Amino acid sequence: MATPAATPTPPFPAGRRSRLGTALARRRNPLWRPSDSLRSRLRALIVIGLLASVGVSAGFALALYRDDRAAALRRDAQLHSVQAVLVTAPSRAPASDPDAQSAARVRWSAPGGTAREASVDVWDGAVVGNRIQLWLDATGKVSAAPVTAGDSVTSAAYLGVLCLLCSLGLVTSADSAVRAWADRTDENHWERDWRLFEPVWSHRS
């Protein structure tokens, strides 16, 4: 019994088609629709949109941080701290939350030696006689503590992430809307072509 001849092996393996070649071959396919070209371009636009969203959000956060630090430095330049003494107990009893605060009266000495008092928020666990650090503005009024660099970073990062999420939402919403429109267009064209060719295929013409 004769042995069947082996299938000849090509001297060189078949080359792999590049992605560009594959894309061009698809475009020459008679079944390639204009909506397919739209979807192909849309993928590239989505990638560009995502990268742009990240860049814009990062730039937005950086600008917010710089503006916040500049404003904080201008404000902090007019502040000075004093040591005040708690003269009344907090208006509420100590709570389970260690960060809980309530109003209490404190007293400190002005630069001229005049005693001054004000109502400020202190920790609920504070007792009369505790020393409290106060920050006063140029007019001597009680002011908020200086804004730290960490506070500026946190605020800018929060708003930057929020901007990024909104940008990504817009990009993905636009992508979904365009794809839904392309799908509806394909369905309408398919129905039109089906009404045209189905009678011929079914021999009802």
CSV table of N, CA, C and O in Angstrom, one decimal, residues 23-151:
chain,number,residue,atom,x,y,z
A,23,ALA,N,-6.9,46.7,8.9
A,23,ALA,CA,-7.9,47.8,8.8
A,23,ALA,C,-8.2,48.1,7.4
A,23,ALA,O,-9.3,48.3,7.0
A,24,LEU,N,-7.1,48.2,6.6
A,24,LEU,CA,-7.3,48.6,5.1
A,24,LEU,C,-8.1,47.5,4.4
A,24,LEU,O,-8.9,47.7,3.5
A,25,ALA,N,-7.8,46.2,4.8
A,25,ALA,CA,-8.5,45.1,4.1
A,25,ALA,C,-10.0,45.1,4.5
A,25,ALA,O,-10.9,44.9,3.6
A,26,ARG,N,-10.3,45.5,5.7
A,26,ARG,CA,-11.7,45.6,6.1
A,26,ARG,C,-12.4,46.7,5.3
A,26,ARG,O,-13.6,46.5,4.9
A,27,ARG,N,-11.7,47.8,5.1
A,27,ARG,CA,-12.4,48.9,4.4
A,27,ARG,C,-12.6,48.5,2.9
A,27,ARG,O,-13.5,49.1,2.3
A,28,ARG,N,-11.8,47.6,2.4
A,28,ARG,CA,-12.1,47.1,1.0
A,28,ARG,C,-13.2,46.1,0.9
A,28,ARG,O,-13.6,45.6,-0.1
A,29,ASN,N,-13.6,45.6,2.1
A,29,ASN,CA,-14.7,44.6,2.1
A,29,ASN,C,-16.0,45.2,1.7
A,29,ASN,O,-16.4,46.3,2.1
A,30,PRO,N,-16.7,44.5,0.7
A,30,PRO,CA,-18.0,45.1,0.3
A,30,PRO,C,-19.0,45.2,1.4
A,30,PRO,O,-20.0,46.0,1.2
A,31,LEU,N,-18.8,44.5,2.5
A,31,LEU,CA,-19.8,44.5,3.6
A,31,LEU,C,-19.4,45.6,4.6
A,31,LEU,O,-20.2,45.9,5.5
A,32,TRP,N,-18.3,46.3,4.3
A,32,TRP,CA,-17.9,47.4,5.2
A,32,TRP,C,-18.9,48.6,5.0
A,32,TRP,O,-19.0,49.1,3.9
A,33,ARG,N,-19.5,49.0,6.1
A,33,ARG,CA,-20.5,50.1,6.0
A,33,ARG,C,-19.9,51.4,6.5
A,33,ARG,O,-18.9,51.4,7.2
A,34,PRO,N,-20.5,52.5,6.1
A,34,PRO,CA,-20.0,53.8,6.6
A,34,PRO,C,-20.1,53.9,8.1
A,34,PRO,O,-19.2,54.5,8.7
A,35,SER,N,-21.0,53.2,8.7
A,35,SER,CA,-21.1,53.3,10.2
A,35,SER,C,-19.9,52.5,10.8
A,35,SER,O,-19.5,52.9,11.9
A,36,ASP,N,-19.4,51.5,10.1
A,36,ASP,CA,-18.2,50.8,10.6
A,36,ASP,C,-17.0,51.8,10.6
A,36,ASP,O,-16.2,51.7,11.5
A,37,SER,N,-16.9,52.6,9.6
A,37,SER,CA,-15.8,53.6,9.6
A,37,SER,C,-16.0,54.6,10.7
A,37,SER,O,-15.0,55.0,11.4
A,38,LEU,N,-17.3,55.0,11.0
A,38,LEU,CA,-17.6,55.9,12.1
A,38,LEU,C,-17.2,55.2,13.5
A,38,LEU,O,-16.5,55.9,14.3
A,39,ARG,N,-17.5,54.0,13.6
A,39,ARG,CA,-17.1,53.3,14.9
A,39,ARG,C,-15.6,53.2,15.0
A,39,ARG,O,-15.0,53.3,16.1
A,40,SER,N,-14.9,52.9,13.9
A,40,SER,CA,-13.4,52.8,13.9
A,40,SER,C,-12.8,54.2,14.3
A,40,SER,O,-11.9,54.2,15.2
A,41,ARG,N,-13.3,55.3,13.8
A,41,ARG,CA,-12.8,56.6,14.2
A,41,ARG,C,-13.2,56.9,15.6
A,41,ARG,O,-12.4,57.6,16.3
A,42,LEU,N,-14.4,56.4,16.0
A,42,LEU,CA,-14.8,56.7,17.3
A,42,LEU,C,-13.9,56.2,18.4
A,42,LEU,O,-13.7,56.8,19.4
A,43,ARG,N,-13.4,55.0,18.2
A,43,ARG,CA,-12.5,54.4,19.1
A,43,ARG,C,-11.3,55.3,19.4
A,43,ARG,O,-10.8,55.5,20.5
A,44,ALA,N,-10.7,55.8,18.3
A,44,ALA,CA,-9.6,56.7,18.4
A,44,ALA,C,-9.9,58.0,19.1
A,44,ALA,O,-9.2,58.4,20.0
A,45,LEU,N,-11.1,58.5,18.8
A,45,LEU,CA,-11.6,59.7,19.5
A,45,LEU,C,-11.8,59.5,21.0
A,45,LEU,O,-11.5,60.4,21.8
A,46,ILE,N,-12.3,58.3,21.3
A,46,ILE,CA,-12.5,58.0,22.8
A,46,ILE,C,-11.2,58.0,23.5
A,46,ILE,O,-11.1,58.5,24.6
A,47,VAL,N,-10.2,57.3,22.9
A,47,VAL,CA,-8.9,57.3,23.6
A,47,VAL,C,-8.3,58.7,23.7
A,47,VAL,O,-7.8,59.1,24.8
A,48,ILE,N,-8.4,59.5,22.7
A,48,ILE,CA,-8.0,60.9,22.8
A,48,ILE,C,-8.8,61.7,23.8
A,48,ILE,O,-8.2,62.4,24.6
A,49,GLY,N,-10.1,61.4,23.9
A,49,GLY,CA,-10.9,62.1,24.9
A,49,GLY,C,-10.6,61.7,26.3
A,49,GLY,O,-10.5,62.6,27.2
A,50,LEU,N,-10.3,60.4,26.5
A,50,LEU,CA,-9.9,60.0,27.8
A,50,LEU,C,-8.6,60.6,28.3
A,50,LEU,O,-8.4,61.1,29.4
A,51,LEU,N,-7.6,60.6,27.3
A,51,LEU,CA,-6.3,61.2,27.7
A,51,LEU,C,-6.5,62.7,27.9
A,51,LEU,O,-5.8,63.3,28.8
A,52,ALA,N,-7.3,63.4,27.1
A,52,ALA,CA,-7.5,64.8,27.3
A,52,ALA,C,-8.2,65.1,28.6
A,52,ALA,O,-7.9,66.1,29.3
A,53,SER,N,-9.1,64.2,29.0
A,53,SER,CA,-9.8,64.4,30.3
A,53,SER,C,-8.8,64.3,31.5
A,53,SER,O,-8.9,65.1,32.4
A,54,VAL,N,-7.9,63.4,31.4
A,54,VAL,CA,-6.9,63.3,32.5
A,54,VAL,C,-6.0,64.5,32.5
A,54,VAL,O,-5.8,65.1,33.6
A,55,GLY,N,-5.6,65.0,31.3
A,55,GLY,CA,-4.7,66.1,31.3
A,55,GLY,C,-5.4,67.4,31.8
A,55,GLY,O,-4.8,68.2,32.6
A,56,VAL,N,-6.7,67.6,31.3
A,56,VAL,CA,-7.4,68.8,31.7
A,56,VAL,C,-7.7,68.8,33.2
A,56,VAL,O,-7.5,69.8,33.9
A,57,SER,N,-8.1,67.6,33.8
A,57,SER,CA,-8.3,67.5,35.2
A,57,SER,C,-7.1,67.8,36.0
A,57,SER,O,-7.2,68.4,37.1
A,58,ALA,N,-6.0,67.2,35.6
A,58,ALA,CA,-4.7,67.4,36.3
A,58,ALA,C,-4.3,68.9,36.3
A,58,ALA,O,-3.9,69.5,37.3
A,59,GLY,N,-4.5,69.6,35.1
A,59,GLY,CA,-4.2,71.0,35.0
A,59,GLY,C,-5.1,71.8,35.9
A,59,GLY,O,-4.7,72.8,36.5
A,60,PHE,N,-6.4,71.4,35.9
A,60,PHE,CA,-7.4,72.1,36.7
A,60,PHE,C,-7.0,72.0,38.2
A,60,PHE,O,-7.1,73.0,38.9
A,61,ALA,N,-6.7,70.8,38.6
A,61,ALA,CA,-6.3,70.6,40.0
A,61,ALA,C,-5.1,71.4,40.4
A,61,ALA,O,-5.0,72.0,41.5
A,62,LEU,N,-4.1,71.4,39.5
A,62,LEU,CA,-2.8,72.1,39.8
A,62,LEU,C,-3.1,73.6,39.9
A,62,LEU,O,-2.6,74.3,40.8
A,63,ALA,N,-4.0,74.2,39.0
A,63,ALA,CA,-4.3,75.6,39.0
A,63,ALA,C,-5.0,75.9,40.3
A,63,ALA,O,-4.8,77.0,40.9
A,64,LEU,N,-6.0,75.1,40.7
A,64,LEU,CA,-6.7,75.3,42.0
A,64,LEU,C,-5.7,75.3,43.2
A,64,LEU,O,-5.8,76.1,44.1
A,65,TYR,N,-4.8,74.4,43.2
A,65,TYR,CA,-3.8,74.3,44.3
A,65,TYR,C,-3.0,75.6,44.3
A,65,TYR,O,-2.8,76.2,45.4
A,66,ARG,N,-2.5,76.1,43.2
A,66,ARG,CA,-1.7,77.3,43.2
A,66,ARG,C,-2.5,78.5,43.6
A,66,ARG,O,-2.0,79.3,44.4
A,67,ASP,N,-3.7,78.6,43.2
A,67,ASP,CA,-4.6,79.7,43.6
A,67,ASP,C,-4.9,79.7,45.0
A,67,ASP,O,-4.9,80.7,45.7
A,68,ASP,N,-5.2,78.5,45.5
A,68,ASP,CA,-5.5,78.3,47.0
A,68,ASP,C,-4.3,78.7,47.8
A,68,ASP,O,-4.4,79.3,48.9
A,69,ARG,N,-3.1,78.2,47.4
A,69,ARG,CA,-1.9,78.5,48.2
A,69,ARG,C,-1.6,80.0,48.2
A,69,ARG,O,-1.2,80.6,49.2
A,70,ALA,N,-1.8,80.6,47.0
A,70,ALA,CA,-1.5,82.1,46.9
A,70,ALA,C,-2.4,82.8,47.8
A,70,ALA,O,-2.0,83.8,48.6
A,71,ALA,N,-3.7,82.5,47.8
A,71,ALA,CA,-4.7,83.2,48.6
A,71,ALA,C,-4.4,82.9,50.1
A,71,ALA,O,-4.6,83.8,51.0
A,72,ALA,N,-4.1,81.7,50.4
A,72,ALA,CA,-3.8,81.3,51.8
A,72,ALA,C,-2.6,82.1,52.4
A,72,ALA,O,-2.5,82.6,53.5
A,73,LEU,N,-1.5,82.2,51.5
A,73,LEU,CA,-0.3,82.9,52.0
A,73,LEU,C,-0.6,84.4,52.2
A,73,LEU,O,-0.1,85.0,53.1
A,74,ARG,N,-1.4,85.0,51.3
A,74,ARG,CA,-1.8,86.4,51.5
A,74,ARG,C,-2.6,86.6,52.8
A,74,ARG,O,-2.4,87.6,53.5
A,75,ARG,N,-3.5,85.7,53.1
A,75,ARG,CA,-4.3,85.8,54.3
A,75,ARG,C,-3.5,85.5,55.5
A,75,ARG,O,-3.6,86.2,56.5
A,76,ASP,N,-2.6,84.4,55.4
A,76,ASP,CA,-1.8,84.1,56.6
A,76,ASP,C,-0.8,85.1,57.0
A,76,ASP,O,-0.4,85.2,58.1
A,77,ALA,N,-0.4,86.0,56.0
A,77,ALA,CA,0.6,87.0,56.3
A,77,ALA,C,0.0,88.0,57.3
A,77,ALA,O,0.8,88.7,58.0
A,78,GLN,N,-1.3,88.1,57.4
A,78,GLN,CA,-2.0,89.1,58.3
A,78,GLN,C,-2.4,88.5,59.6
A,78,GLN,O,-3.0,89.1,60.4
A,79,LEU,N,-2.1,87.2,59.8
A,79,LEU,CA,-2.5,86.5,61.0
A,79,LEU,C,-1.4,86.4,62.0
A,79,LEU,O,-0.2,86.4,61.7
A,80,HIS,N,-1.7,86.4,63.3
A,80,HIS,CA,-0.8,86.1,64.4
A,80,HIS,C,-1.5,85.3,65.4
A,80,HIS,O,-2.7,85.4,65.6
A,81,SER,N,-0.8,84.4,66.1
A,81,SER,CA,-1.4,83.6,67.1
A,81,SER,C,-1.2,84.1,68.5
A,81,SER,O,-0.1,84.8,68.8
A,82,VAL,N,-2.1,83.8,69.4
A,82,VAL,CA,-2.0,84.1,70.8
A,82,VAL,C,-2.5,82.9,71.6
A,82,VAL,O,-3.2,82.1,71.1
A,83,GLN,N,-2.1,82.9,72.9
A,83,GLN,CA,-2.5,81.8,73.8
A,83,GLN,C,-3.6,82.4,74.7
A,83,GLN,O,-3.5,83.4,75.4
A,84,ALA,N,-4.8,81.8,74.5
A,84,ALA,CA,-6.0,82.2,75.3
A,84,ALA,C,-6.3,81.1,76.4
A,84,ALA,O,-5.8,80.0,76.2
A,85,VAL,N,-7.0,81.6,77.4
A,85,VAL,CA,-7.3,80.7,78.5
A,85,VAL,C,-8.8,80.5,78.5
A,85,VAL,O,-9.6,81.4,78.3
A,86,LEU,N,-9.2,79.2,78.6
A,86,LEU,CA,-10.7,78.9,78.6
A,86,LEU,C,-11.3,79.3,80.0
A,86,LEU,O,-10.8,78.9,81.0
A,87,VAL,N,-12.3,80.2,79.9
A,87,VAL,CA,-12.9,80.7,81.1
A,87,VAL,C,-14.2,80.2,81.4
A,87,VAL,O,-14.8,80.3,82.5
A,88,THR,N,-14.9,79.5,80.4
A,88,THR,CA,-16.1,78.8,80.6
A,88,THR,C,-16.0,77.4,80.0
A,88,THR,O,-15.3,77.2,79.0
A,89,ALA,N,-16.8,76.5,80.6
A,89,ALA,CA,-16.8,75.1,80.0
A,89,ALA,C,-17.5,75.1,78.7
A,89,ALA,O,-18.4,75.9,78.5
A,90,PRO,N,-17.3,74.1,77.9
A,90,PRO,CA,-18.0,74.0,76.6
A,90,PRO,C,-19.5,73.8,76.9
A,90,PRO,O,-19.9,73.3,78.0
A,91,SER,N,-20.3,74.2,76.0
A,91,SER,CA,-21.8,74.2,76.2
A,91,SER,C,-22.4,72.8,76.2
A,91,SER,O,-23.5,72.6,76.6
A,92,ARG,N,-21.6,71.8,75.8
A,92,ARG,CA,-22.1,70.4,75.8
A,92,ARG,C,-21.1,69.5,76.6
A,92,ARG,O,-19.9,69.8,76.7
A,93,ALA,N,-21.7,68.5,77.1
A,93,ALA,CA,-20.9,67.5,77.8
A,93,ALA,C,-20.0,66.7,76.8
A,93,ALA,O,-20.3,66.7,75.6
A,94,PRO,N,-18.9,66.2,77.3
A,94,PRO,CA,-18.0,65.4,76.4
A,94,PRO,C,-18.8,64.3,75.6
A,94,PRO,O,-19.6,63.6,76.2
A,95,ALA,N,-18.6,64.2,74.3
A,95,ALA,CA,-19.3,63.3,73.5
A,95,ALA,C,-18.3,62.1,73.1
A,95,ALA,O,-17.1,62.2,73.4
A,96,SER,N,-18.9,61.1,72.5
A,96,SER,CA,-18.1,60.0,72.1
A,96,SER,C,-17.2,60.3,71.0
A,96,SER,O,-16.1,59.7,70.8
A,97,ASP,N,-17.5,61.3,70.2
A,97,ASP,CA,-16.7,61.8,69.1
A,97,ASP,C,-15.6,62.7,69.6
A,97,ASP,O,-15.9,63.8,70.1
A,98,PRO,N,-14.3,62.3,69.5
A,98,PRO,CA,-13.2,63.1,70.0
A,98,PRO,C,-13.1,64.4,69.3
A,98,PRO,O,-12.4,65.4,69.8
A,99,ASP,N,-13.6,64.6,68.1
A,99,ASP,CA,-13.5,65.8,67.3
A,99,ASP,C,-14.7,66.7,67.5
A,99,ASP,O,-14.7,67.8,66.9
A,100,ALA,N,-15.6,66.3,68.3
A,100,ALA,CA,-16.8,67.2,68.5
A,100,ALA,C,-16.4,68.5,69.2
A,100,ALA,O,-15.6,68.5,70.1
A,101,GLN,N,-17.0,69.6,68.8
A,101,GLN,CA,-16.7,70.9,69.4
A,101,GLN,C,-18.0,71.6,69.7
A,101,GLN,O,-19.1,71.3,69.1
A,102,SER,N,-17.9,72.5,70.6
A,102,SER,CA,-19.0,73.4,71.0
A,102,SER,C,-18.4,74.7,71.5
A,102,SER,O,-17.2,74.9,71.7
A,103,ALA,N,-19.3,75.7,71.6
A,103,ALA,CA,-18.9,77.1,72.0
A,103,ALA,C,-18.5,77.2,73.4
A,103,ALA,O,-19.0,76.6,74.3
A,104,ALA,N,-17.4,78.0,73.7
A,104,ALA,CA,-17.0,78.3,75.0
A,104,ALA,C,-16.3,79.7,75.0
A,104,ALA,O,-15.9,80.2,73.9
A,105,ARG,N,-16.2,80.4,76.2
A,105,ARG,CA,-15.6,81.7,76.3
A,105,ARG,C,-14.1,81.5,76.6
A,105,ARG,O,-13.7,80.7,77.4
A,106,VAL,N,-13.3,82.3,75.9
A,106,VAL,CA,-11.8,82.3,76.2
A,106,VAL,C,-11.4,83.8,76.4
A,106,VAL,O,-12.0,84.7,75.9
A,107,ARG,N,-10.2,83.9,77.1
A,107,ARG,CA,-9.7,85.2,77.4
A,107,ARG,C,-8.2,85.3,77.0
A,107,ARG,O,-7.5,84.3,77.2
A,108,TRP,N,-7.8,86.4,76.5
A,108,TRP,CA,-6.4,86.6,76.1
A,108,TRP,C,-6.0,88.1,76.3
A,108,TRP,O,-6.9,88.9,76.5
A,109,SER,N,-4.8,88.3,76.3
A,109,SER,CA,-4.3,89.7,76.4
A,109,SER,C,-3.9,90.3,75.1
A,109,SER,O,-3.1,89.7,74.3
A,110,ALA,N,-4.4,91.5,74.8
A,110,ALA,CA,-4.1,92.2,73.6
A,110,ALA,C,-2.7,92.8,73.7
A,110,ALA,O,-2.1,92.8,74.8
A,111,PRO,N,-2.1,93.2,72.6
A,111,PRO,CA,-0.7,93.8,72.6
A,111,PRO,C,-0.6,94.9,73.6
A,111,PRO,O,0.5,95.0,74.2
A,112,GLY,N,-1.6,95.7,73.9
A,112,GLY,CA,-1.5,96.8,74.8
A,112,GLY,C,-1.7,96.3,76.2
A,112,GLY,O,-1.7,97.2,77.2
A,113,GLY,N,-2.0,95.0,76.5
A,113,GLY,CA,-2.2,94.5,77.8
A,113,GLY,C,-3.7,94.4,78.2
A,113,GLY,O,-4.0,94.0,79.3
A,114,THR,N,-4.6,94.8,77.3
A,114,THR,CA,-6.0,94.8,77.6
A,114,THR,C,-6.5,93.4,77.4
A,114,THR,O,-6.2,92.7,76.5
A,115,ALA,N,-7.3,92.9,78.4
A,115,ALA,CA,-7.8,91.6,78.4
A,115,ALA,C,-9.0,91.6,77.4
A,115,ALA,O,-9.9,92.5,77.4
A,116,ARG,N,-9.1,90.6,76.6
A,116,ARG,CA,-10.2,90.5,75.6
A,116,ARG,C,-10.8,89.1,75.7
A,116,ARG,O,-10.1,88.1,76.1
A,117,GLU,N,-12.0,89.0,75.4
A,117,GLU,CA,-12.7,87.7,75.4
A,117,GLU,C,-13.5,87.5,74.1
A,117,GLU,O,-13.9,88.5,73.4
A,118,ALA,N,-13.7,86.2,73.8
A,118,ALA,CA,-14.5,85.9,72.6
A,118,ALA,C,-15.1,84.5,72.8
A,118,ALA,O,-14.6,83.7,73.7
A,119,SER,N,-16.1,84.2,72.1
A,119,SER,CA,-16.7,82.8,72.1
A,119,SER,C,-16.1,82.1,70.9
A,119,SER,O,-16.3,82.5,69.7
A,120,VAL,N,-15.5,81.0,71.1
A,120,VAL,CA,-14.9,80.2,70.1
A,120,VAL,C,-15.3,78.7,70.3
A,120,VAL,O,-15.8,78.3,71.3
A,121,ASP,N,-15.1,77.9,69.2
A,121,ASP,CA,-15.4,76.5,69.3
A,121,ASP,C,-14.2,75.8,69.9
A,121,ASP,O,-13.1,75.9,69.4
A,122,VAL,N,-14.4,75.0,70.9
A,122,VAL,CA,-13.4,74.2,71.5
A,122,VAL,C,-13.9,72.7,71.7
A,122,VAL,O,-15.1,72.4,71.5
A,123,TRP,N,-12.9,71.8,71.9
A,123,TRP,CA,-13.3,70.4,72.1
A,123,TRP,C,-14.2,70.3,73.3
A,123,TRP,O,-14.0,70.9,74.3
A,124,ASP,N,-15.2,69.4,73.2
A,124,ASP,CA,-16.1,69.2,74.3
A,124,ASP,C,-15.5,68.7,75.6
A,124,ASP,O,-16.0,68.9,76.6
A,125,GLY,N,-14.3,68.1,75.5
A,125,GLY,CA,-13.6,67.6,76.7
A,125,GLY,C,-12.8,68.6,77.4
A,125,GLY,O,-12.2,68.3,78.4
A,126,ALA,N,-12.7,69.9,76.8
A,126,ALA,CA,-11.9,70.9,77.4
A,126,ALA,C,-12.5,71.4,78.8
A,126,ALA,O,-13.7,71.3,79.0
A,127,VAL,N,-11.6,71.8,79.7
A,127,VAL,CA,-12.0,72.2,81.0
A,127,VAL,C,-11.5,73.7,81.2
A,127,VAL,O,-10.6,74.1,80.5
A,128,VAL,N,-12.1,74.4,82.1
A,128,VAL,CA,-11.8,75.7,82.5
A,128,VAL,C,-10.3,75.8,82.9
A,128,VAL,O,-9.8,74.9,83.7
A,129,GLY,N,-9.6,76.7,82.3
A,129,GLY,CA,-8.1,76.8,82.6
A,129,GLY,C,-7.3,76.3,81.5
A,129,GLY,O,-6.0,76.6,81.5
A,130,ASN,N,-7.8,75.5,80.6
A,130,ASN,CA,-7.0,75.0,79.5
A,130,ASN,C,-6.6,76.2,78.6
A,130,ASN,O,-7.3,77.2,78.4
A,131,ARG,N,-5.4,76.0,78.0
A,131,ARG,CA,-4.9,77.0,77.1
A,131,ARG,C,-5.3,76.7,75.7
A,131,ARG,O,-5.1,75.5,75.3
A,132,ILE,N,-5.8,77.6,75.0
A,132,ILE,CA,-6.2,77.5,73.6
A,132,ILE,C,-5.4,78.4,72.7
A,132,ILE,O,-5.3,79.6,73.0
A,133,GLN,N,-4.9,77.9,71.6
A,133,GLN,CA,-4.3,78.7,70.6
A,133,GLN,C,-5.3,79.4,69.7
A,133,GLN,O,-6.1,78.7,69.1
A,134,LEU,N,-5.2,80.7,69.6
A,134,LEU,CA,-6.1,81.4,68.7
A,134,LEU,C,-5.3,82.1,67.7
A,134,LEU,O,-4.2,82.5,67.8
A,135,TRP,N,-6.0,82.3,66.5
A,135,TRP,CA,-5.4,83.1,65.4
A,135,TRP,C,-6.2,84.4,65.3
A,135,TRP,O,-7.5,84.3,65.1
A,136,LEU,N,-5.5,85.5,65.2
A,136,LEU,CA,-6.2,86.8,65.1
A,136,LEU,C,-5.7,87.5,63.8
A,136,LEU,O,-4.6,87.3,63.4
A,137,ASP,N,-6.7,88.2,63.2
A,137,ASP,CA,-6.3,89.0,62.0
A,137,ASP,C,-5.7,90.3,62.3
A,137,ASP,O,-5.4,90.6,63.5
A,138,ALA,N,-5.5,91.1,61.3
A,138,ALA,CA,-4.8,92.4,61.6
A,138,ALA,C,-5.6,93.3,62.4
A,138,ALA,O,-5.1,94.2,63.1
A,139,THR,N,-7.0,93.2,62.5
A,139,THR,CA,-7.8,94.0,63.4
A,139,THR,C,-8.0,93.4,64.8
A,139,THR,O,-8.6,94.0,65.6
A,140,GLY,N,-7.4,92.3,65.0
A,140,GLY,CA,-7.5,91.7,66.3
A,140,GLY,C,-8.7,90.8,66.5
A,140,GLY,O,-8.9,90.3,67.7
A,141,LYS,N,-9.4,90.5,65.5
A,141,LYS,CA,-10.6,89.6,65.6
A,141,LYS,C,-10.1,88.2,65.4
A,141,LYS,O,-9.2,87.9,64.7
A,142,VAL,N,-10.9,87.3,66.1
A,142,VAL,CA,-10.6,85.8,66.0
A,142,VAL,C,-10.8,85.4,64.5
A,142,VAL,O,-11.8,85.7,63.9
A,143,SER,N,-9.9,84.7,64.0
A,143,SER,CA,-9.9,84.2,62.6
A,143,SER,C,-9.7,82.7,62.6
A,143,SER,O,-9.2,82.1,63.6
A,144,ALA,N,-10.0,82.1,61.4
A,144,ALA,CA,-9.7,80.7,61.3
A,144,ALA,C,-8.2,80.4,61.2
A,144,ALA,O,-7.4,81.3,60.9
A,145,ALA,N,-7.8,79.2,61.5
A,145,ALA,CA,-6.4,78.9,61.5
A,145,ALA,C,-5.9,78.9,60.1
A,145,ALA,O,-6.6,78.8,59.1
A,146,PRO,N,-4.6,79.1,59.9
A,146,PRO,CA,-4.0,79.1,58.5
A,146,PRO,C,-4.3,77.8,57.8
A,146,PRO,O,-4.3,76.7,58.4
A,147,VAL,N,-4.5,78.0,56.5
A,147,VAL,CA,-4.7,76.8,55.6
A,147,VAL,C,-3.3,76.2,55.3
A,147,VAL,O,-2.4,76.8,54.8
A,148,THR,N,-3.2,74.9,55.6
A,148,THR,CA,-1.9,74.2,55.4
A,148,THR,C,-1.8,73.8,53.9
A,148,THR,O,-2.8,73.7,53.2
A,149,ALA,N,-0.6,73.4,53.5
A,149,ALA,CA,-0.4,72.9,52.2
A,149,ALA,C,-1.2,71.6,52.0
A,149,ALA,O,-1.7,71.3,50.9
A,150,GLY,N,-1.3,70.8,53.0
A,150,GLY,CA,-2.0,69.5,52.9
A,150,GLY,C,-3.5,69.8,52.7
A,150,GLY,O,-4.1,69.0,51.9
A,151,ASP,N,-4.1,70.8,53.3
A,151,ASP,CA,-5.5,71.2,53.1
A,151,ASP,C,-5.7,71.6,51.6
A,151,ASP,O,-6.7,71.2,51.0
